[in-house]
GROMACS .gro file of C-alpha atoms in nm:
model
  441
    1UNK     CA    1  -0.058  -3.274   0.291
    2UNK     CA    2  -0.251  -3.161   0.634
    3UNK     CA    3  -0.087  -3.404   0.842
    4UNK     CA    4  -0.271  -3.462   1.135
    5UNK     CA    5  -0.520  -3.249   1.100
    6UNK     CA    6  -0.915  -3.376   0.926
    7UNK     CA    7  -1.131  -3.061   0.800
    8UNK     CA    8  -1.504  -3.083   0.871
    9UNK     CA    9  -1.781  -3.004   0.779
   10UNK     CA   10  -2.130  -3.111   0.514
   11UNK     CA   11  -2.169  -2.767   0.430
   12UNK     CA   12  -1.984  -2.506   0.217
   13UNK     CA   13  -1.939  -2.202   0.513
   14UNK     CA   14  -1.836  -2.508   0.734
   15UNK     CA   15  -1.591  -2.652   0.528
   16UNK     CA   16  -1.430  -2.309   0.451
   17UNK     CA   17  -1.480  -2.218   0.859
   18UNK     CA   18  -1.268  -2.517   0.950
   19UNK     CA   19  -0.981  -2.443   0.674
   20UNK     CA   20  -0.981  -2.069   0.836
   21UNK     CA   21  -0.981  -2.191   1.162
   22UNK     CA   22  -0.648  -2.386   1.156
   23UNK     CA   23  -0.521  -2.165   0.965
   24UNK     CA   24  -0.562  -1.928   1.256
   25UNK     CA   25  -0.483  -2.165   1.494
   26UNK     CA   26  -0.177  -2.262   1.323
   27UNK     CA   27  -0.278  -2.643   1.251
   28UNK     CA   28  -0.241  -2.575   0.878
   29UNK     CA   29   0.116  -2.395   0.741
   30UNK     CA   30   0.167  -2.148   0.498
   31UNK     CA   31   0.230  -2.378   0.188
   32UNK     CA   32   0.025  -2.692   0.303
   33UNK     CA   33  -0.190  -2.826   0.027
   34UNK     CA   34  -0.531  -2.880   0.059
   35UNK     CA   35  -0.691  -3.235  -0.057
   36UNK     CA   36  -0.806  -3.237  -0.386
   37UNK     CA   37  -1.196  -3.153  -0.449
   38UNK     CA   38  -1.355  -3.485  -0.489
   39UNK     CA   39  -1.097  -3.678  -0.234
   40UNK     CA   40  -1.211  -3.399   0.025
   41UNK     CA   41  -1.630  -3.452  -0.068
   42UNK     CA   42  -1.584  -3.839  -0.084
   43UNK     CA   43  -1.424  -3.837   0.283
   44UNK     CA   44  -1.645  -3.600   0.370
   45UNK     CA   45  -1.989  -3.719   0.247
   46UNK     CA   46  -2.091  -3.443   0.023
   47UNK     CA   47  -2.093  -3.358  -0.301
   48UNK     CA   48  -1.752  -3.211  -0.508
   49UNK     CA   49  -1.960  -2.880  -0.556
   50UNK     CA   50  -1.996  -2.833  -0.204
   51UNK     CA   51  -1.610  -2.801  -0.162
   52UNK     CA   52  -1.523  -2.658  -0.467
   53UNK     CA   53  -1.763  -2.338  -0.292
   54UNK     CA   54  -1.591  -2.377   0.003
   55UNK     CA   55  -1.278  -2.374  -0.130
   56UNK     CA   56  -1.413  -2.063  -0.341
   57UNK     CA   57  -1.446  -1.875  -0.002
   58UNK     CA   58  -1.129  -1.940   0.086
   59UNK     CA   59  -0.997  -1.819  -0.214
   60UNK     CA   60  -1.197  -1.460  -0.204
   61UNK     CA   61  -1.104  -1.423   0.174
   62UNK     CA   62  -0.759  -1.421   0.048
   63UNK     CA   63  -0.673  -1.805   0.303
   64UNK     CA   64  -0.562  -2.002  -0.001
   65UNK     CA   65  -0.453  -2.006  -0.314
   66UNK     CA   66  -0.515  -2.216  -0.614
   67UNK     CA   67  -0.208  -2.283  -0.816
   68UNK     CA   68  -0.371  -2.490  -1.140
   69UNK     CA   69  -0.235  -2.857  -1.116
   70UNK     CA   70  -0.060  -2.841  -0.820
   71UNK     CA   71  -0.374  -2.763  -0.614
   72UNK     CA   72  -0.517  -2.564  -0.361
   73UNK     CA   73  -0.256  -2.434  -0.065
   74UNK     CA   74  -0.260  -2.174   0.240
   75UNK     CA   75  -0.128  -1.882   0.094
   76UNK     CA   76   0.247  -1.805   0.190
   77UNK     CA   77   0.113  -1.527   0.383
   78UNK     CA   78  -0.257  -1.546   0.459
   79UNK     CA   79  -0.470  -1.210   0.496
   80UNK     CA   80  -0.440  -1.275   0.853
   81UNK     CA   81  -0.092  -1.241   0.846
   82UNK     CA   82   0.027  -0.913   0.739
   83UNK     CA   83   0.354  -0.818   0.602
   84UNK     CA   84   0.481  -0.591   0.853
   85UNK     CA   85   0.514  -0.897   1.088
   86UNK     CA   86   0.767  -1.037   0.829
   87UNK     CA   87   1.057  -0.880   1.052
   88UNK     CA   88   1.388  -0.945   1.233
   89UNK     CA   89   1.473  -0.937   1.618
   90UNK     CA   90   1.714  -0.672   1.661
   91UNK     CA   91   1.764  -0.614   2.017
   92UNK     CA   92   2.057  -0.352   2.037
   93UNK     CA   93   2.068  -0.257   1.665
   94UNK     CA   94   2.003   0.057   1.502
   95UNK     CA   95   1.666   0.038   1.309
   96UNK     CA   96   1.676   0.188   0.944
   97UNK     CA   97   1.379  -0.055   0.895
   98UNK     CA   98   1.058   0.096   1.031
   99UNK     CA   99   0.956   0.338   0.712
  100UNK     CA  100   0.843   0.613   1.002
  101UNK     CA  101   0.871   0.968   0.927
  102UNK     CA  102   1.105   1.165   1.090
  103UNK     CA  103   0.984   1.291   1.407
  104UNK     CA  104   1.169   1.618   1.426
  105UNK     CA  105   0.995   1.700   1.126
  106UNK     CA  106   0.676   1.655   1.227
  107UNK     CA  107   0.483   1.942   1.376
  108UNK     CA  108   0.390   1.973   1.754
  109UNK     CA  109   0.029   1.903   1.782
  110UNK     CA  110  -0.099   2.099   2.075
  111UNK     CA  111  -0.180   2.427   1.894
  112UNK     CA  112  -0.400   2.262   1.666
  113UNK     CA  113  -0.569   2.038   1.922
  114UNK     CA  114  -0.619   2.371   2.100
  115UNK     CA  115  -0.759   2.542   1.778
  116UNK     CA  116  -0.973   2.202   1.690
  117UNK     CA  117  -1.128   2.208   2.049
  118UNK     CA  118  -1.207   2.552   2.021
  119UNK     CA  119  -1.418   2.494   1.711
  120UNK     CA  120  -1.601   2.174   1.900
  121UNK     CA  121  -1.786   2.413   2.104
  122UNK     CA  122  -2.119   2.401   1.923
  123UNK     CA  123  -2.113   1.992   1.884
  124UNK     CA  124  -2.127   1.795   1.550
  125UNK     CA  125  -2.443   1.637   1.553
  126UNK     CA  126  -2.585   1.324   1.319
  127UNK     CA  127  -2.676   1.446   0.982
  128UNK     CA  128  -2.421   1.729   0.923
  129UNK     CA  129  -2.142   1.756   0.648
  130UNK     CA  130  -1.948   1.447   0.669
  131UNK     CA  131  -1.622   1.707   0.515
  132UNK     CA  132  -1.528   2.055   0.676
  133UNK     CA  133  -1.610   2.285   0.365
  134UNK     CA  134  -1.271   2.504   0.465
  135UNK     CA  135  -1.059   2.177   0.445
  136UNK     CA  136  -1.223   2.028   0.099
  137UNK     CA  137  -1.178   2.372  -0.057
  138UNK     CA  138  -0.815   2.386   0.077
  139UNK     CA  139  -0.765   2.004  -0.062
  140UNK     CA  140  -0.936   2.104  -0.407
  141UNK     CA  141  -0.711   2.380  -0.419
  142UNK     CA  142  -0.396   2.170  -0.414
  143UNK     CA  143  -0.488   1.912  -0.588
  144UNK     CA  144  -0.597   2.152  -0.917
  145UNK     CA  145  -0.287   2.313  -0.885
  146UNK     CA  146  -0.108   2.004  -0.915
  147UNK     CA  147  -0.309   1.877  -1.228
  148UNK     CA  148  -0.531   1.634  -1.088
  149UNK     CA  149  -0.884   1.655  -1.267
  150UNK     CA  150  -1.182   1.823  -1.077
  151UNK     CA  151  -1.372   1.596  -0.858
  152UNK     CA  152  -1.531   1.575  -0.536
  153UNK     CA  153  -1.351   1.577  -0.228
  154UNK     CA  154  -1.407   1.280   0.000
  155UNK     CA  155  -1.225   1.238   0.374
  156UNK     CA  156  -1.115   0.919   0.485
  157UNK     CA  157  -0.942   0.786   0.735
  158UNK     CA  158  -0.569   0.768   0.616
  159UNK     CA  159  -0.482   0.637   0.283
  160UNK     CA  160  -0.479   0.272   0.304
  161UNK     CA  161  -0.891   0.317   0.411
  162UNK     CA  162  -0.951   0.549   0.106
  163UNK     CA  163  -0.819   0.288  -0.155
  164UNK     CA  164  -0.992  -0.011   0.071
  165UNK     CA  165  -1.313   0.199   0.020
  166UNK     CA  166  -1.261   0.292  -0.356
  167UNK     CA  167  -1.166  -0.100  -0.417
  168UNK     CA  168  -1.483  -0.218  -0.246
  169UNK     CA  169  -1.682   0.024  -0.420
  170UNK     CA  170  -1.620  -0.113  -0.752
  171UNK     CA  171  -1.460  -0.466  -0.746
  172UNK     CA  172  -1.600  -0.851  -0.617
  173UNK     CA  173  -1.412  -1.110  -0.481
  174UNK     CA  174  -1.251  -1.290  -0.747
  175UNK     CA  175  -1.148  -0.938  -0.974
  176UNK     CA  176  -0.757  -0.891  -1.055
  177UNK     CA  177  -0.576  -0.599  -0.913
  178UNK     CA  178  -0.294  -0.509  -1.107
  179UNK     CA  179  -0.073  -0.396  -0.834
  180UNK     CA  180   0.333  -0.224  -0.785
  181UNK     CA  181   0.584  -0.481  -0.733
  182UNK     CA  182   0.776  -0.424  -0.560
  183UNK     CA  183   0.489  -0.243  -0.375
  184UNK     CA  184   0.357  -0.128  -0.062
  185UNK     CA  185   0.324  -0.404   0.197
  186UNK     CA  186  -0.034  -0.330   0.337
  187UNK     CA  187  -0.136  -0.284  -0.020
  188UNK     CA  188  -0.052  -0.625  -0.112
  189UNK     CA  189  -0.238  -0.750   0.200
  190UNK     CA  190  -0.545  -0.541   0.123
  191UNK     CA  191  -0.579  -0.698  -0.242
  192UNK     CA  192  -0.612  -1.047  -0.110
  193UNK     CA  193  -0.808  -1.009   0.216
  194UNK     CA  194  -1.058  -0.804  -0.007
  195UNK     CA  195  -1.095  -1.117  -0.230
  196UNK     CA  196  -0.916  -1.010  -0.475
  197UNK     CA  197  -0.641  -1.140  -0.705
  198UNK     CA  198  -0.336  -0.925  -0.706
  199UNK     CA  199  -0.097  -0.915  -1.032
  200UNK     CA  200   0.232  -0.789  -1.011
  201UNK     CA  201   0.349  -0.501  -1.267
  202UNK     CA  202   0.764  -0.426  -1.228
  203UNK     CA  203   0.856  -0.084  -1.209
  204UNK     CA  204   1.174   0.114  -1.249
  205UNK     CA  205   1.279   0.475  -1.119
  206UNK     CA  206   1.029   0.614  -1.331
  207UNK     CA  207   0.755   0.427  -1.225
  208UNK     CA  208   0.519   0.119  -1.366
  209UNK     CA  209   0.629  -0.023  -1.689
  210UNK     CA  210   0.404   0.068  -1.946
  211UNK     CA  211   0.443  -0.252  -2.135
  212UNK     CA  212   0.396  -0.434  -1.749
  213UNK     CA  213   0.068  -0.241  -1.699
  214UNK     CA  214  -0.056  -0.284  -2.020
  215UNK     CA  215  -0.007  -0.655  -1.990
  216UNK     CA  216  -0.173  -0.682  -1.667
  217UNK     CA  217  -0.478  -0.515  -1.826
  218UNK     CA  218  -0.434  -0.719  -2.118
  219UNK     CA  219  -0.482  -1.038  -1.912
  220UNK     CA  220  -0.808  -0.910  -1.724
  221UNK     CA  221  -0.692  -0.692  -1.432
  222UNK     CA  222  -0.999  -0.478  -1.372
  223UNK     CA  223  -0.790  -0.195  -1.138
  224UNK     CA  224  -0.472  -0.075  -1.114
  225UNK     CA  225  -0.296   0.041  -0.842
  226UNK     CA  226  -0.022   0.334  -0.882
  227UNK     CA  227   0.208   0.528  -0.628
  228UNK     CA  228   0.307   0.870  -0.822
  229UNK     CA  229   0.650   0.965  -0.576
  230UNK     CA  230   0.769   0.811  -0.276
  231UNK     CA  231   0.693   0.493  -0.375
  232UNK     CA  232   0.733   0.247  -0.106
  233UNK     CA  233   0.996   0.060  -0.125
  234UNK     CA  234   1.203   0.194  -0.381
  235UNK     CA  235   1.144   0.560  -0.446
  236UNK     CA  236   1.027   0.538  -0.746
  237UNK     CA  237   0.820   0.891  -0.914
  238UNK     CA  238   0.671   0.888  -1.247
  239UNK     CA  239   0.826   1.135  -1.462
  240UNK     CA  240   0.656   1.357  -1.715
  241UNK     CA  241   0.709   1.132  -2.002
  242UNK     CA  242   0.613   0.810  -1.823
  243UNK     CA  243   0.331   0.969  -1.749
  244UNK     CA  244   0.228   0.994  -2.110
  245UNK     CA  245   0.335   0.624  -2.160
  246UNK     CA  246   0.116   0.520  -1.871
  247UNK     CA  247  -0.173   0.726  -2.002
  248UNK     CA  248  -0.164   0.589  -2.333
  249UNK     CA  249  -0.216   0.209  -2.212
  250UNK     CA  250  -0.475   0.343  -1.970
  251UNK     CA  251  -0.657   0.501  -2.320
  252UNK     CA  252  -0.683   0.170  -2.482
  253UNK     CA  253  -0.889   0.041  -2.093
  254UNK     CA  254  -1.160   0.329  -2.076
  255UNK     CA  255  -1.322   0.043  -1.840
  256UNK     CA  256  -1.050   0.011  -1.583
  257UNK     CA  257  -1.037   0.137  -1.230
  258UNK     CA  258  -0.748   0.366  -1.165
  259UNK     CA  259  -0.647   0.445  -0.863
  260UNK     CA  260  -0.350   0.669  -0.737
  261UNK     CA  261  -0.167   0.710  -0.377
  262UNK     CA  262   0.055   1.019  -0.319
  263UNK     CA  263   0.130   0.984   0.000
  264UNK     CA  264   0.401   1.136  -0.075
  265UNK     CA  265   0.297   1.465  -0.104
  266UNK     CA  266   0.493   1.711   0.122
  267UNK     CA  267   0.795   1.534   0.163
  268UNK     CA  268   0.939   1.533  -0.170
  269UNK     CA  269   1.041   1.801  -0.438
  270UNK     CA  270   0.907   1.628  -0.781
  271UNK     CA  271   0.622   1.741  -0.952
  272UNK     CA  272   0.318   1.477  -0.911
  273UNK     CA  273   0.224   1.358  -1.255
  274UNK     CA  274  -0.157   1.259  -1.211
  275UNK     CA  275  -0.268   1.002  -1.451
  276UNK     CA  276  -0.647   1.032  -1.364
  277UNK     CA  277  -0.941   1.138  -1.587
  278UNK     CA  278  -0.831   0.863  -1.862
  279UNK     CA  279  -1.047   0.603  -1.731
  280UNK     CA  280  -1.407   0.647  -1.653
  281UNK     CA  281  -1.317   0.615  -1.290
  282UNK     CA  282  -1.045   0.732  -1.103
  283UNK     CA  283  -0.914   0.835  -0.777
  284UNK     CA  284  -0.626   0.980  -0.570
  285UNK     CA  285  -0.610   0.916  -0.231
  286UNK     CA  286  -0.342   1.172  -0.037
  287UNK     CA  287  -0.265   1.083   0.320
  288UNK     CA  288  -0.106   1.327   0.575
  289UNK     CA  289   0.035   1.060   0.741
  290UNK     CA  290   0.410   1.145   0.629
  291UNK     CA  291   0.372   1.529   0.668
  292UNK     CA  292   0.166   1.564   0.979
  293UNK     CA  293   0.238   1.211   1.147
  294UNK     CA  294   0.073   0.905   1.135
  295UNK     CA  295  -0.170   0.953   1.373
  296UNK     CA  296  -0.357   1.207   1.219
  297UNK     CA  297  -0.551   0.921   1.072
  298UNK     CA  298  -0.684   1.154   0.806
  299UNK     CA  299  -0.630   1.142   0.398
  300UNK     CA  300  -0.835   1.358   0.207
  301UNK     CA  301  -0.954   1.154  -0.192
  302UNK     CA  302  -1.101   1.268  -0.524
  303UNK     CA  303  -1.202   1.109  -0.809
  304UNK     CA  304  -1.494   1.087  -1.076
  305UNK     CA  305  -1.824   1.140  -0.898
  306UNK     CA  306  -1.972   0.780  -0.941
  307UNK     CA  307  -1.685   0.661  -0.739
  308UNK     CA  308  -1.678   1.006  -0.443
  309UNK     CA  309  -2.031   0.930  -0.432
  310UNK     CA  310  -2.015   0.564  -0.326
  311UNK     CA  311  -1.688   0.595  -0.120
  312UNK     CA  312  -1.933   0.864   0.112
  313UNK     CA  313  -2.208   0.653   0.071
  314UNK     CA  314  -2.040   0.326   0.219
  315UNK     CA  315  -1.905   0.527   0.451
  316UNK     CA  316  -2.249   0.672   0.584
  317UNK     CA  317  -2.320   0.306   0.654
  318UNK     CA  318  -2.000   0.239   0.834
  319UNK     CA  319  -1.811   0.535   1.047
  320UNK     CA  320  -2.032   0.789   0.913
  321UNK     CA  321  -1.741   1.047   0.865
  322UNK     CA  322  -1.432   1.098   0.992
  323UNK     CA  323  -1.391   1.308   1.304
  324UNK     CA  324  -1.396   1.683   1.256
  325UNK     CA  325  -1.217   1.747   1.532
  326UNK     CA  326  -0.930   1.556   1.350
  327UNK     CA  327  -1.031   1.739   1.045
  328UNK     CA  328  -1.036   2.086   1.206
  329UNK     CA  329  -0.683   2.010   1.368
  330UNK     CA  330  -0.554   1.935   0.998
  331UNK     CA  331  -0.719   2.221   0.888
  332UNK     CA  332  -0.519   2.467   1.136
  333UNK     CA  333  -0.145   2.313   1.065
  334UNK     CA  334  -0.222   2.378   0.705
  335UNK     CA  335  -0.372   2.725   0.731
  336UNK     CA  336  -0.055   2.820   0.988
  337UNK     CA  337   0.209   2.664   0.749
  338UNK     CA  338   0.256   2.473   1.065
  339UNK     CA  339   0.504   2.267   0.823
  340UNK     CA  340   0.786   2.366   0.608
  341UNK     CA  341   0.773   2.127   0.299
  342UNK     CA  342   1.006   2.256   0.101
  343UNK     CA  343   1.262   2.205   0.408
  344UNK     CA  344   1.129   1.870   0.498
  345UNK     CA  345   1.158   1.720   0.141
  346UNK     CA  346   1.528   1.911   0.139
  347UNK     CA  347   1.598   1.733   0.438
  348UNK     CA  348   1.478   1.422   0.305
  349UNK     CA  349   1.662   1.451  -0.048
  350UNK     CA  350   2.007   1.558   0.123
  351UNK     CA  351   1.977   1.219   0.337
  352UNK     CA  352   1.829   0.993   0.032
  353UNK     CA  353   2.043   1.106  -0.231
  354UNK     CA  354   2.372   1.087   0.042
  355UNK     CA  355   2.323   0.687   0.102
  356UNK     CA  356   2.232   0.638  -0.286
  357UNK     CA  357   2.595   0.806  -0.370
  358UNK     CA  358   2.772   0.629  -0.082
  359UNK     CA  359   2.648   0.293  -0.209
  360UNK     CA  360   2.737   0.372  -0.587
  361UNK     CA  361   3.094   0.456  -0.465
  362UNK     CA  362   3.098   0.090  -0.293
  363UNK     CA  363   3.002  -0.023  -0.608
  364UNK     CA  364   2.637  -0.135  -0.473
  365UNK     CA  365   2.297  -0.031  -0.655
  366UNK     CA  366   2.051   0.146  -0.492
  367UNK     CA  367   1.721   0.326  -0.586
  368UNK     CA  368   1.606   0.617  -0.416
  369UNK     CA  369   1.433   0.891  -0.648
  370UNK     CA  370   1.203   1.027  -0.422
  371UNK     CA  371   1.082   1.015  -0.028
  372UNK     CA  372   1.277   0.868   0.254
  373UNK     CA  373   1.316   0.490   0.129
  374UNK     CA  374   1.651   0.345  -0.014
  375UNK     CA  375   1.553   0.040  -0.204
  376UNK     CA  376   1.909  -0.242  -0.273
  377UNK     CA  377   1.862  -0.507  -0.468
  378UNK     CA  378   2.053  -0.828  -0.358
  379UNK     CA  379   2.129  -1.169  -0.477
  380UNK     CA  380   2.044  -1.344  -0.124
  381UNK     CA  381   1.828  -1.123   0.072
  382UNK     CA  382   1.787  -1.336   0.415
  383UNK     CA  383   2.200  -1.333   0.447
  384UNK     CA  384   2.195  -0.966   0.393
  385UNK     CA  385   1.932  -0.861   0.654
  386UNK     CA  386   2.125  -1.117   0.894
  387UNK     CA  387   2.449  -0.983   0.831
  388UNK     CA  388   2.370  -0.646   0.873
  389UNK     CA  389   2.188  -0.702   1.209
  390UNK     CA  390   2.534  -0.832   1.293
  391UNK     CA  391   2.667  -0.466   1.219
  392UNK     CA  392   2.416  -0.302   1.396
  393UNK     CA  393   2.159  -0.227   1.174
  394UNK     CA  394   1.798  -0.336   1.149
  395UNK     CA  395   1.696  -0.309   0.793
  396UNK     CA  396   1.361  -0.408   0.634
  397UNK     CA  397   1.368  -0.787   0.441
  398UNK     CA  398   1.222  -0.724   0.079
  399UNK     CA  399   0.953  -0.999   0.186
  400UNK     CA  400   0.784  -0.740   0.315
  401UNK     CA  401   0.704  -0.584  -0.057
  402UNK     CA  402   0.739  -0.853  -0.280
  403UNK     CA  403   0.531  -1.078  -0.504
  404UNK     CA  404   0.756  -1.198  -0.765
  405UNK     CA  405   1.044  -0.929  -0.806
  406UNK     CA  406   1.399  -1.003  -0.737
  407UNK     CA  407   1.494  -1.047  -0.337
  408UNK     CA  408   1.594  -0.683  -0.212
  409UNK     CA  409   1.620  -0.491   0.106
  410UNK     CA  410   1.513  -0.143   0.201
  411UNK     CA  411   1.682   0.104   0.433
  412UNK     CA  412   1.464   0.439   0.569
  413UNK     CA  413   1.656   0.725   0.567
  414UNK     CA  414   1.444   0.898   0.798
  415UNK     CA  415   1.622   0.838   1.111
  416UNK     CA  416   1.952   0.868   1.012
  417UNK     CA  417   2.242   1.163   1.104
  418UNK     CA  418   2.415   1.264   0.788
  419UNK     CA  419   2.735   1.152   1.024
  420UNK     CA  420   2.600   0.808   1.031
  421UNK     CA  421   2.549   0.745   0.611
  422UNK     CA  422   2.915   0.617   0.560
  423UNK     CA  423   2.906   0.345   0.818
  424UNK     CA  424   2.563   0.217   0.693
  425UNK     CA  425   2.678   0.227   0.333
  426UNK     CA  426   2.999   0.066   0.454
  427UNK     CA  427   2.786  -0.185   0.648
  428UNK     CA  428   2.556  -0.282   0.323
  429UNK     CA  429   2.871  -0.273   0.100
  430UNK     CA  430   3.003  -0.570   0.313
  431UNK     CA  431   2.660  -0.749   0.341
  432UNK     CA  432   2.505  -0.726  -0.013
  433UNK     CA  433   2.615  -0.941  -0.290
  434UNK     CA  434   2.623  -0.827  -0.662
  435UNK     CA  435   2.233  -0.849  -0.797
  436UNK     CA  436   2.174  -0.813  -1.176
  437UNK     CA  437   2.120  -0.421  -1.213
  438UNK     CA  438   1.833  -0.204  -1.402
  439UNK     CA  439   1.499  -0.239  -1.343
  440UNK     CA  440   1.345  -0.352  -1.017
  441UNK     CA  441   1.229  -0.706  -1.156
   0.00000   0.00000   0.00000
């Protein structure tokens, strides 16, 4: 069980404090069971209650996990551990792993910073419009033209702390998320460290399974979670008629929060197919994190005005806004066409869709339908990261992205010469072993 370690405590917040703490520590595993509830309150003094809150706490702060009658355990990866630190030392090999943008394609920054400082001269005081009217007007633009329902425009800072905010402004600890999977990494951190329960809907090239989402809902999820193109890991983009699948199960949950991430916007040449406006609240958080680089720490969001309104109002409470010099400096690249998109998502197809046929020709499956990700499934994923690191090349372990799919690793195309696809499809060819093909779980 704990081995040598006792947790303390007579009250609920102490109990739970002393679980966190050796958790942190280290002391307690990922995968050690806790005592049961009334062996823990008869060693401890107290009554069952008193743990069963503290183990409650534990639960919402996303430390353990409760797994019916084989009891309470640290989660295999507690919110203080995030995925990105499931990785591989690769001292000397080529990285395909990171999921970075390519930096050639992003835009030189020092006009804009010019242009941003230029507009700082009469300073932003308290009190002022937390969103440059210029850059919401630009956003709203875009996203009508696109489909997406009218809404406000909120700004937040990057994409992962617009869906944090729109989460928190509806759900409690202890609500079901029903989430990708496999799925964004920091997403699947975010659900748990919120408090929240994450379920896992499978996905093909086309996007979420209707008949997976509809379950999800089905069984109590109270939000759901979609990427629209690009999806991270596996490239998935919901297609027209998907889209109409997806909608109807989202008709039959008027009550559900939806909320949609297209970070992908600007590096890819498929049509976003919003599925917002079905529910009573919605939201779309786009990030120019891919486009403009990553540390633009800007994403601009819409939804239904219930939820705009309390994204800016938790956010008055918090940060206040997000920086308008920041805001200003996106607002120049995008006036200047500082970026090319329809060149960067060519450059990023070409690439993509180059590995994806190599692979197929060596007889291995891959998914790739949109962005810079390559996702191939594989029948023992830990051999095929290690064996490729003895080729050269650092790819990312589907640990990173999973809950309960199939094992799988992903490869970013981002960084990679045209010259250099053969040897890396060579490389996986000789490293992956045949995985049962179709859909992604």
């Amino acid at each position: 069980m704990l081995g040598e370690y006792r947790i303390e405590g007579r009250r609920a917040a102490d109990i739970s404090a002393s679980v966190e703490r050796a958790v942190g520590q280290g002391r307690l595993a990922p995968g050690d069971v806790l005592p049961p509830l009334r062996e823990l309150a008869v060693e401890l003094g107290v009554n069952h209650n008193t743990v069963a809150a503290a183990y409650r706490m534990l639960r919402d702060r996303g430390v353990i996990e409760t797994a019916g009658r084989r009891g309470s355990r640290v989660r295999p990866r507690p919110a203080t551990t995030p995925r990105e630190l499931i990785a591989v030392e690769a001292p000397g090999a080529r990285d395909v792993a990171s999921g970075n943008p390519d930096p050639d394609l992003l835009p030189p920054l020092t006009e804009a910073l010019t242009a941003a400082a230029g507009q700082a001269r009469r300073p932003v005081l308290y009190g002022e419009p937390p969103v440059d009217t210029e850059l919401e007007r630009l956003a709203r633009e875009a996203f009508t033209a696109e489909g997406v329902p009218p809404g406000p425009v909120a700004v937040t800072s990057g994409a992962l702390d617009g869906i944090e905010r729109v989460l928190s402004a509806h759900l409690r600890p202890g609500d079901a998320v029903a989430v990708e999977d496999p799925g964004w990494g920091n997403v699947l951190d975010l659900v748990p460290a919120l408090g929240l329960r994450t379920v896992p809907v499978p996905l093909d090239d086309e996007g979420p399974l209707p008949a997976g989402v509809d379950r999800a809902l089905r069984q109590g999820a109270r939000a759901l979670l979609v990427t629209g193109r690009a999806q991270n890991p596996t490239g998935a983009a919901i297609t027209e008629e998907r889209a109409r699948e997806l909608r109807a199960v989202l008709a039959g949950y008027p009550g559900v929060l939806l909320v949609e991430d297209d970070h992908g916007h600007g590096i890819v040449d498929v049509p976003l197919r919003p599925l917002g406006g079905v529910t009573t609240h919605w939201a779309l958080v786009r990030s120019v994190a891919k486009t403009l680089g990553p540390d633009l720490r800007l994403a601009v969001l819409t939804g239904d005005t219930v939820t705009v309104d309390r994204v800016r109002g938790r956010q008055r409470l918090g940060q206040g806004w997000v920086s308008h010099v920041l805001q200003d400096m996106v607002l120049h690249l995008w006036r200047t066409g500082a970026v090319d998109e329809a060149a960067v998502a060519a450059s990023y197809r070409g690439r993509r869709e180059a590995l994806v046929a190599a692979l197929h020709e060596r007889g291995v499956e891959a998914h790739g339908r949109s962005g810079f990700n390559v996702w191939i499934p594989v029948a023992d994923e830990t051999g095929a990261v290690a064996r490729m690191l003895q080729a050269g090349w650092a790819v990312a372990p589907g640990a990173r992205f999973r809950i309960a799919s199939p094992p799988g690793v992903r490869v970013t195309v981002s960084g990679l010469a045209p010259e250099e696809i053969p040897a890396v499809a060579d490389a996986l060819a000789a490293a992956t072993a045949p995985a049962p093909a179709g859909r992604y779980a």
